[in-house]
Short mmCIF file of C-alpha atoms in Angstrom, two decimals:
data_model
loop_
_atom_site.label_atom_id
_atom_site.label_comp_id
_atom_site.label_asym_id
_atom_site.label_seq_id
_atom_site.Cartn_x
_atom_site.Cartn_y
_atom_site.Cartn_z
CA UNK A 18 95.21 70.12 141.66
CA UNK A 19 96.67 67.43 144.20
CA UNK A 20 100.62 67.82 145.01
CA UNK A 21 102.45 64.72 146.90
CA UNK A 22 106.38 65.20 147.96
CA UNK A 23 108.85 62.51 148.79
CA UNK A 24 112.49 62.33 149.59
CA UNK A 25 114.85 59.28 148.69
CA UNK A 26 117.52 59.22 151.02
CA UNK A 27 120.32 56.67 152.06
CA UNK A 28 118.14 54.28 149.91
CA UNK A 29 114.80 54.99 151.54
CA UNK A 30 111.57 56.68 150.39
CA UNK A 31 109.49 58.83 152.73
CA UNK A 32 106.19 60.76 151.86
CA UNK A 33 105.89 64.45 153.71
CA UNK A 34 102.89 64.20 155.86
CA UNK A 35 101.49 67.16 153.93
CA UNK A 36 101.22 65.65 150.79
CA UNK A 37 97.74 65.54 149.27
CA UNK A 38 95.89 62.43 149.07
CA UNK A 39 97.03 61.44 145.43
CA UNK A 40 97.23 58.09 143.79
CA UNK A 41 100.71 57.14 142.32
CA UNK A 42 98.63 55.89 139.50
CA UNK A 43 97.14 59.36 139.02
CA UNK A 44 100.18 61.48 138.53
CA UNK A 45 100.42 63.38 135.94
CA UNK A 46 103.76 65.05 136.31
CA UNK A 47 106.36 64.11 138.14
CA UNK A 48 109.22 67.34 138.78
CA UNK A 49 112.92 64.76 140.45
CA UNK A 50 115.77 67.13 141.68
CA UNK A 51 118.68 64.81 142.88
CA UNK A 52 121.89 65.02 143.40
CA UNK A 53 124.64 63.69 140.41
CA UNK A 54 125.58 61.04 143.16
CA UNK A 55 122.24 59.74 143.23
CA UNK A 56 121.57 59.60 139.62
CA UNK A 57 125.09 57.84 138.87
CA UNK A 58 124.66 55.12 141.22
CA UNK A 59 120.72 54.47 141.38
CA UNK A 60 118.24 53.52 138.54
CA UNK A 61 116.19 56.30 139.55
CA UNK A 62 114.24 56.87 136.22
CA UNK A 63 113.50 52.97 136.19
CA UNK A 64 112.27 53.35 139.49
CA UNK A 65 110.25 56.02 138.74
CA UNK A 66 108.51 55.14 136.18
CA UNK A 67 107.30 51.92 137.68
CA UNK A 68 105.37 53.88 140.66
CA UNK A 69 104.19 56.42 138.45
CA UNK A 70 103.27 54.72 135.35
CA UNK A 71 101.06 57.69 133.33
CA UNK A 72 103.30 60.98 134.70
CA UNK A 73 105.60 62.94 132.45
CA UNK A 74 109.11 62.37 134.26
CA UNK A 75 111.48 65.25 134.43
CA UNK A 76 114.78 64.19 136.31
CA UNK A 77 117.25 67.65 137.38
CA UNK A 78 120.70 67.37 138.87
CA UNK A 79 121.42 69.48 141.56
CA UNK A 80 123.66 71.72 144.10
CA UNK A 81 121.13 70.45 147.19
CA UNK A 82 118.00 69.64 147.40
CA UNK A 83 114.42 71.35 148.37
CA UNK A 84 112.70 68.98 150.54
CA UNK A 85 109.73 71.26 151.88
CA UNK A 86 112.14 73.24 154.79
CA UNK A 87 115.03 70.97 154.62
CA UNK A 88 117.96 71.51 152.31
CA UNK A 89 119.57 67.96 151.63
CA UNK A 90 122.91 66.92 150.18
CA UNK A 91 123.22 64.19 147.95
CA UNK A 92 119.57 63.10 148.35
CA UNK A 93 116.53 63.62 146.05
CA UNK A 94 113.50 65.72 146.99
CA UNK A 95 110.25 64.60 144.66
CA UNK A 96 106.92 66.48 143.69
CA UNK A 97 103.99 64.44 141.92
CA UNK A 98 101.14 66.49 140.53
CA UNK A 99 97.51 65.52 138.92
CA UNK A 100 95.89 68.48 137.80
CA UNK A 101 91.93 68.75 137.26
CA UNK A 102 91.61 70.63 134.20
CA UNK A 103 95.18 71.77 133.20
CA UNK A 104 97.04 69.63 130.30
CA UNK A 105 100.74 68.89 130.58
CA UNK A 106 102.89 68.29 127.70
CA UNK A 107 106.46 67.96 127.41
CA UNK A 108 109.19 69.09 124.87
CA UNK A 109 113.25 68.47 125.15
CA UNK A 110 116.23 69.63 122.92
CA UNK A 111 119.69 68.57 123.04
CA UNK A 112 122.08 71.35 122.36
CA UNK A 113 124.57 69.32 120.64
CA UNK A 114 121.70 69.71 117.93
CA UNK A 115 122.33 73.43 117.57
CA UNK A 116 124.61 75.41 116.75
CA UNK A 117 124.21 77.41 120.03
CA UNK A 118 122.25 78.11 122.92
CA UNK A 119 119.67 81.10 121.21
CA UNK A 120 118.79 78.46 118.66
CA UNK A 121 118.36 75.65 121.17
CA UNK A 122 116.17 77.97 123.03
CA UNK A 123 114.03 79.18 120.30
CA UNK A 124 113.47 75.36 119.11
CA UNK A 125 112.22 74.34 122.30
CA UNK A 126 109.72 77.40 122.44
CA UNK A 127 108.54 76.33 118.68
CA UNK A 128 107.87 72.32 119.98
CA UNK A 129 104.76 73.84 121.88
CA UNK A 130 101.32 74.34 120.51
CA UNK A 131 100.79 78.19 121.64
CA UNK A 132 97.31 78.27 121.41
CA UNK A 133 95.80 77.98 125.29
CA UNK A 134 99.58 77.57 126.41
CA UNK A 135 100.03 79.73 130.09
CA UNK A 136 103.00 78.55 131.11
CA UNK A 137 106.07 76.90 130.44
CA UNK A 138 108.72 75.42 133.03
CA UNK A 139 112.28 74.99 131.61
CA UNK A 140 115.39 72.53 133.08
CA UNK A 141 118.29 72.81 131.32
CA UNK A 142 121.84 71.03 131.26
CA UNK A 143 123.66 73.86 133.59
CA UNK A 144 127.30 72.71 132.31
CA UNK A 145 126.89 72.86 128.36
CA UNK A 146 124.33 75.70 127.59
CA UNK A 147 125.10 79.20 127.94
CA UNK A 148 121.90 80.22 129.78
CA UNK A 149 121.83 83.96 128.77
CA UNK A 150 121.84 82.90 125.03
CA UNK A 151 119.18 79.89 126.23
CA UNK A 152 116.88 82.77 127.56
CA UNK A 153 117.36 85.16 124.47
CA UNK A 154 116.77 82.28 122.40
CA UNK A 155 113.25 81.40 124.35
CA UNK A 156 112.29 84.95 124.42
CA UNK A 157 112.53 85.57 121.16
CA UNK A 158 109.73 82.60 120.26
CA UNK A 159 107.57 82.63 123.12
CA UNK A 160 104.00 84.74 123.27
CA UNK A 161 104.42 87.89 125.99
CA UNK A 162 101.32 85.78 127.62
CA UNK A 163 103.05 82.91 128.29
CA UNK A 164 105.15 82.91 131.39
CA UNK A 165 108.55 81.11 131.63
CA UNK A 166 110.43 79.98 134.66
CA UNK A 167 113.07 77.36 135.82
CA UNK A 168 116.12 77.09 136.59
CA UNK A 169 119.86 74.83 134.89
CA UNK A 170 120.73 71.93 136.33
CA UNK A 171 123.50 71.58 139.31
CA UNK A 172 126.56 69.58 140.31
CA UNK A 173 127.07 70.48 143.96
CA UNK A 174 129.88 72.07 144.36
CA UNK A 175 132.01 70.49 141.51
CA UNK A 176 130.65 72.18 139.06
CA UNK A 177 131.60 69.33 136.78
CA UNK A 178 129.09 67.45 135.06
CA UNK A 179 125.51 68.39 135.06
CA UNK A 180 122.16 66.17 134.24
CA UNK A 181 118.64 66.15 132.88
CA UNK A 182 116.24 63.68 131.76
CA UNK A 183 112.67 63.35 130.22
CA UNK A 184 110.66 60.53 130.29
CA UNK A 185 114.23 58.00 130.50
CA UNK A 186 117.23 58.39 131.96
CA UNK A 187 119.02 61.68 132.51
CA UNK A 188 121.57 62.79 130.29
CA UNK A 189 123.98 65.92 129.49
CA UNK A 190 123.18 68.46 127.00
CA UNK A 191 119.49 68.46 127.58
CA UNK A 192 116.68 71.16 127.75
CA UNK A 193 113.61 70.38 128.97
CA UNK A 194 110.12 72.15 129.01
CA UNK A 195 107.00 71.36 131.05
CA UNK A 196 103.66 73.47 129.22
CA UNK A 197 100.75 74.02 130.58
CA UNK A 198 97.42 74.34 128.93
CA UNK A 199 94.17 75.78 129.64
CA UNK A 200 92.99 78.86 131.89
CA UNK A 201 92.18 76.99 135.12
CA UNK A 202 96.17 76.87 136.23
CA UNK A 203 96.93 80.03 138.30
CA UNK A 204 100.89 80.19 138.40
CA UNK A 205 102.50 83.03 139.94
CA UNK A 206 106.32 83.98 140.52
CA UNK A 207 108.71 86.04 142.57
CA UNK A 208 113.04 86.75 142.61
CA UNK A 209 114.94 88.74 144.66
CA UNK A 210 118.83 87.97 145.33
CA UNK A 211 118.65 90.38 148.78
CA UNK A 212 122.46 91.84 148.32
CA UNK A 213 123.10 95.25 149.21
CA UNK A 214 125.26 97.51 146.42
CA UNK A 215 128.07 99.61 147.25
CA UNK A 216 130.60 102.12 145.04
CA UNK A 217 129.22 104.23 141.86
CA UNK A 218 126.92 102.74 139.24
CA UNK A 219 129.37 102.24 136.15
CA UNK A 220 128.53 101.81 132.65
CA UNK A 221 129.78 98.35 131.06
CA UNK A 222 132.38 99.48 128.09
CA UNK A 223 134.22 96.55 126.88
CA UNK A 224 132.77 93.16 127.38
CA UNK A 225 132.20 90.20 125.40
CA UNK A 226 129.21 88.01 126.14
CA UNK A 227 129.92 86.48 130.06
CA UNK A 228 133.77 88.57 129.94
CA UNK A 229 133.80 91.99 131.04
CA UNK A 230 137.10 93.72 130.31
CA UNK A 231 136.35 97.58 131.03
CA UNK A 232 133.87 99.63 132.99
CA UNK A 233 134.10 103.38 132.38
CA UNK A 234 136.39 102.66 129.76
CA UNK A 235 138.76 101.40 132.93
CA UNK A 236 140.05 97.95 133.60
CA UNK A 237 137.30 96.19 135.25
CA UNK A 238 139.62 93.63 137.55
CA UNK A 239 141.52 96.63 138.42
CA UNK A 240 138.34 98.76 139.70
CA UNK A 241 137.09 95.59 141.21
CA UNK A 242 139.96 94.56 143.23
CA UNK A 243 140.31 98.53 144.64
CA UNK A 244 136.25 97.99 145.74
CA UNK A 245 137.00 94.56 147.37
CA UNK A 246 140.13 96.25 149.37
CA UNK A 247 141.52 93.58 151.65
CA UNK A 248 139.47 90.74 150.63
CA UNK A 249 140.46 90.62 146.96
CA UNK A 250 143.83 89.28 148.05
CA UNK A 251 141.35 86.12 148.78
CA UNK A 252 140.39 86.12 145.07
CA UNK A 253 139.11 84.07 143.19
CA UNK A 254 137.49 82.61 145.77
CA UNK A 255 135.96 85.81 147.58
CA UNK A 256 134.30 86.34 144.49
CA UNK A 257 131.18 84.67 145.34
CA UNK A 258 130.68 87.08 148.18
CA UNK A 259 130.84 90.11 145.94
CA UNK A 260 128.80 89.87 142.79
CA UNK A 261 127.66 92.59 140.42
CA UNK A 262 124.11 94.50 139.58
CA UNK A 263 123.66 94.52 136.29
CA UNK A 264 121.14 96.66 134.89
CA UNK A 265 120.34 95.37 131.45
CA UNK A 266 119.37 97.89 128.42
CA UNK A 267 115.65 98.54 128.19
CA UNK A 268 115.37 96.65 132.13
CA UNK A 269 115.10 99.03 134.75
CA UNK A 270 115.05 96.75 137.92
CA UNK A 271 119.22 95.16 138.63
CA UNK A 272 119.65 90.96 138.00
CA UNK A 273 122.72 89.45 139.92
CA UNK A 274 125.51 87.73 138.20
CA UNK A 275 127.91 85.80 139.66
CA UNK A 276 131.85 85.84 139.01
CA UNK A 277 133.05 82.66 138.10
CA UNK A 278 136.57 83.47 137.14
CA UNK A 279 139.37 86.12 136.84
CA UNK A 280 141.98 86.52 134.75
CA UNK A 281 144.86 88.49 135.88
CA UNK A 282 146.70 88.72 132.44
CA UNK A 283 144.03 89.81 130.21
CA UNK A 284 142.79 91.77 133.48
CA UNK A 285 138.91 90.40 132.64
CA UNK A 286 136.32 88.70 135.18
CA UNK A 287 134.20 85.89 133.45
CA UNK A 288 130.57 85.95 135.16
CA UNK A 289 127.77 83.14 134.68
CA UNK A 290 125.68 85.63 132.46
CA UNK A 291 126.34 87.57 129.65
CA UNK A 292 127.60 91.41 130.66
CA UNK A 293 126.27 93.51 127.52
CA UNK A 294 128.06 96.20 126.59
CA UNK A 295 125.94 99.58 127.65
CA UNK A 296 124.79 97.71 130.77
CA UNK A 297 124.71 99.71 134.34
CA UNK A 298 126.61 98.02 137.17
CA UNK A 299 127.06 98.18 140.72
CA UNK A 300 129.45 95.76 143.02
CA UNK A 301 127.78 94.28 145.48
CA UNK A 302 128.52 91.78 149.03
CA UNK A 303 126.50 89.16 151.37
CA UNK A 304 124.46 89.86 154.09
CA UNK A 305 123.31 87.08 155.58
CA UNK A 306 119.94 88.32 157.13
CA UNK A 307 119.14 90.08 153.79
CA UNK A 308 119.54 87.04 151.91
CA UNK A 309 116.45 85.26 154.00
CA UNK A 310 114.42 88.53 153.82
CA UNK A 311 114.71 88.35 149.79
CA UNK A 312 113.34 84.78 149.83
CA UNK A 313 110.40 85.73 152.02
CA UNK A 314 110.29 88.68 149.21
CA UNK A 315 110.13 86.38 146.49
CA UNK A 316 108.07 84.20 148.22
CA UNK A 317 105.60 87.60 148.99
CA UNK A 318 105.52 88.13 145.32
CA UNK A 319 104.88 84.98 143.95
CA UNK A 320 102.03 85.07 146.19
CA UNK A 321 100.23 88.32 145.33
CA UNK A 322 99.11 86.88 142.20
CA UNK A 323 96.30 85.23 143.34
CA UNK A 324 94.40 85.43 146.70
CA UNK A 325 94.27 81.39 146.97
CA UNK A 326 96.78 79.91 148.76
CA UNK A 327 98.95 77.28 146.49
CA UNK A 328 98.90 73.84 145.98
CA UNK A 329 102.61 73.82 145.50
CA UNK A 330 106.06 76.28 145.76
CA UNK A 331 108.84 75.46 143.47
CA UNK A 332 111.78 76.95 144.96
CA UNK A 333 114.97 77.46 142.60
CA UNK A 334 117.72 79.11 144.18
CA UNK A 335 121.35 79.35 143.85
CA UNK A 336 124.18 77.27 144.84
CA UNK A 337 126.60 80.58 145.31
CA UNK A 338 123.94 81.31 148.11
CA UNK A 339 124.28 77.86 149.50
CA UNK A 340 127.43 78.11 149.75
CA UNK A 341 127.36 81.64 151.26
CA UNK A 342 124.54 80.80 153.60
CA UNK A 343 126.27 77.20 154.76
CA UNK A 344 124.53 76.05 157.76
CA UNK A 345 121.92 78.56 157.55
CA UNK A 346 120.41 77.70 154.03
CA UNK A 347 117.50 76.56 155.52
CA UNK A 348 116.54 79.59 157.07
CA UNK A 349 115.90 80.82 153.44
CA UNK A 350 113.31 77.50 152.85
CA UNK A 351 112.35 78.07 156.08
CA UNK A 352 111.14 81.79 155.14
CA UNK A 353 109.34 80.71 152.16
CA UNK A 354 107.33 78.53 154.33
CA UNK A 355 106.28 80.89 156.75
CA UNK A 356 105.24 83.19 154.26
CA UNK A 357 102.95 80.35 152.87
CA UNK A 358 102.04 80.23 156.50
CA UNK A 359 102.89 76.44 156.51
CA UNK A 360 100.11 75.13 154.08
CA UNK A 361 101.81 74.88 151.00
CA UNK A 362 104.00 72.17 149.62
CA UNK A 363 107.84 73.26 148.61
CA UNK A 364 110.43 71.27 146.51
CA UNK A 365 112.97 72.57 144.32
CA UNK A 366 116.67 72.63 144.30
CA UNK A 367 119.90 74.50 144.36
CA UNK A 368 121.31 75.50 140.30
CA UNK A 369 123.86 77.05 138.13
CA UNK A 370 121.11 79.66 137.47
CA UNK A 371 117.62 80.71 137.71
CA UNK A 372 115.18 81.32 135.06
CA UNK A 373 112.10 83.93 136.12
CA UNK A 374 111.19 87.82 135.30
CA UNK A 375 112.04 90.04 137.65
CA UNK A 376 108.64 91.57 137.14
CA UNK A 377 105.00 91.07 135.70
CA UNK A 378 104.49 91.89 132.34
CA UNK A 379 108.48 91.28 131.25
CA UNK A 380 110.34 88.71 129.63
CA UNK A 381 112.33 85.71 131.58
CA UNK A 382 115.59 86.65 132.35
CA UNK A 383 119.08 84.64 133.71
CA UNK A 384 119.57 85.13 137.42
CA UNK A 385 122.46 84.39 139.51
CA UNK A 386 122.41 84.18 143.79
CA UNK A 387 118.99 84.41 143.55
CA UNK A 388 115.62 83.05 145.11
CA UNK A 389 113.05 82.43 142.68
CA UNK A 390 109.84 80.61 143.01
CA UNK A 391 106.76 79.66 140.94
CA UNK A 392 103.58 79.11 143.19
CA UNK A 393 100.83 76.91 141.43
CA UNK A 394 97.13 76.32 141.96
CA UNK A 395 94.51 75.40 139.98
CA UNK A 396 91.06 77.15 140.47
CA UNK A 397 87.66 75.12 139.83
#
């Protein structure tokens, strides 16, 4: 396997030094996280496709952009990949197709061949597809031996208008998968959000999918805004610095979900994840040296699946910890890389949600505020 990175920025394309030695012509897949700006003003899938004629193309909007250790802002950050004995073949559903997100999911899984399939990477429109019901949906189709990760599509900050594309120009609505066949590819994977809990583990007693309404059968705003003391009179904005655990049925090990709303009336909080009834939660806040030490965690874990050092790092993380982290979000990258011990190539991007188990063996799940990476290499 050969990996090659470049960044387009302020109209210029650079090639990272590391980058293997791998013809344009060669390419087999080509993985473009850019920012909306980018993708509305430049003909980036023309472009594209013109220096890498024979690739698969998948195009991602994005809340910032993993360029090895930097974290860019309106730029794109680029990975091309030529693989030795792995096939690549590429799927895409439109969810305006379906009549939700579980059957948008499930149709993707069924486009693939599963015989020799290992792996399948998923990019989804982050804006128009509920991701919890995408994941279900993919879950529910796909082989326990076939291992899913990815991540749904960003719009900075604006949370607005998200984009992906497949082999032409990037669109809304769109859900993308990458498979990978044969038993040469070695891909292994790693989350942790790095957020400490605080308060009693409550059980989730009213909710309906992303709205909870009542934990121990007691309003949930009202128990939240007693936890947050103080800082809830900053709500909804100080939200994003206290998210909730959610232990899901049948799933010992806590995913983090975000809070994207709250509604004072109805006395609800509306997360970016479904809240199942019967679901354990704990609240939970930033710390800022904890949220590094989870990526090198992740990284650590994606790592221990093989003892060769990879090719390439995709790194999917979340824009809430962007935003969090400010001028320190590198310092997560920067962690990954050290772990790696400064050999292996990193792109990725910043999303409305990250697609990964939490553990070997289980199912893909949505994560919010997390670090999640897939580490690829391809043994001879």
């Amino acid at each position: 396997m050969k990996a090659a990175l470049y960044k387009f920025q302020s109209g210029q394309w650079q090639r990272h030094p590391q980058s293997q030695p791998l013809s344009e012509d060669a390419a087999r897949l080509v993985l473009c996280f850019a920012s909306r700006s980018v993708l509305e003003t430049s003909s980036i899938y023309s472009q594209l496709h013109a220096r890498f004629p024979h690739a698969e193309i998948v195009i991602c909007s994005t809340a910032g952009e993993i360029y090895h250790t930097e974290v860019l802002d309106d730029g794109l950050s680029l990975v091309a990949l030529d693989f030795d004995a792995t096939e690549v073949v590429s799927r895409s559903v439109h969810i305006s197709n379906y009549s939700n997100s579980y059957e948008a999911g499930t149709a993707l899984i069924e486009a693939f061949t599963m015989e020799n399939l290992s792996h399948i990477l998923v990019f989804s429109d982050g804006s128009h597809v509920n991701g919890s019901e995408l994941v279900r949906g993919m879950n529910a189709t796909t082989s326990q031996s076939v291992l899913v990760t990815g991540g749904l599509a960003g719009d900075g900050d604006r949370f607005e208008s998200t984009f992906v594309g497949l082999n032409d120009h990037p669109e809304q609505g769109l859900i993308v998968g990458v498979g990978f066949y044969g038993d040469k590819l070695q891909v292994g994977h790693g989350s942790q959000g790095g957020w400490e809990t605080f308060g009693l583990e409550r059980m989730v007693t009213r909710s309906d999918g992303n709205v909870l309404f009542e934990m121990d059968d007691k309003n949930a705003l009202e128990l939240y805004k007693r936890y947050l003391g103080t800082e809830a009179e900053s709500l909804p904005g100080a939200a994003l610095l206290f998210p909730l655990a959610v232990k899901l049925p049948g799933i010992t090990a806590p995913i983090v979900r975000t809070i994207l709303s709250i509604d004072s009336d109805k006395g609800s909080m509306t997360f970016a994840g479904d809240i199942p009834e019967g679901a354990s939660v704990r609240f939970m806040r930033a710390n800022f040296d904890k949220l590094t030490i989870a990526a090198s965690g992740a990284a650590t874990q994606s790592f221990r699946h093989g003892s060769q050092q990879p090719g390439f790092a995709l790194l999917i993380s979340c824009i809430g910890r962007k935003m969090i982290l400010k001028s320190r979000t590198e310092e997560e990258v920067e962690a990954v890389d050290e772990i790696f011990g400064h050999h292996t190539l990193l792109s990725g991007f910043y999303s409305y949600g990250e697609l990964s188990p939490l553990l070997d063996g289980v199912s893909c799940q949505l994560h919010n505020q997390t670090m999640t990476i897939t580490t690829f290499h391809e043994v001879e």
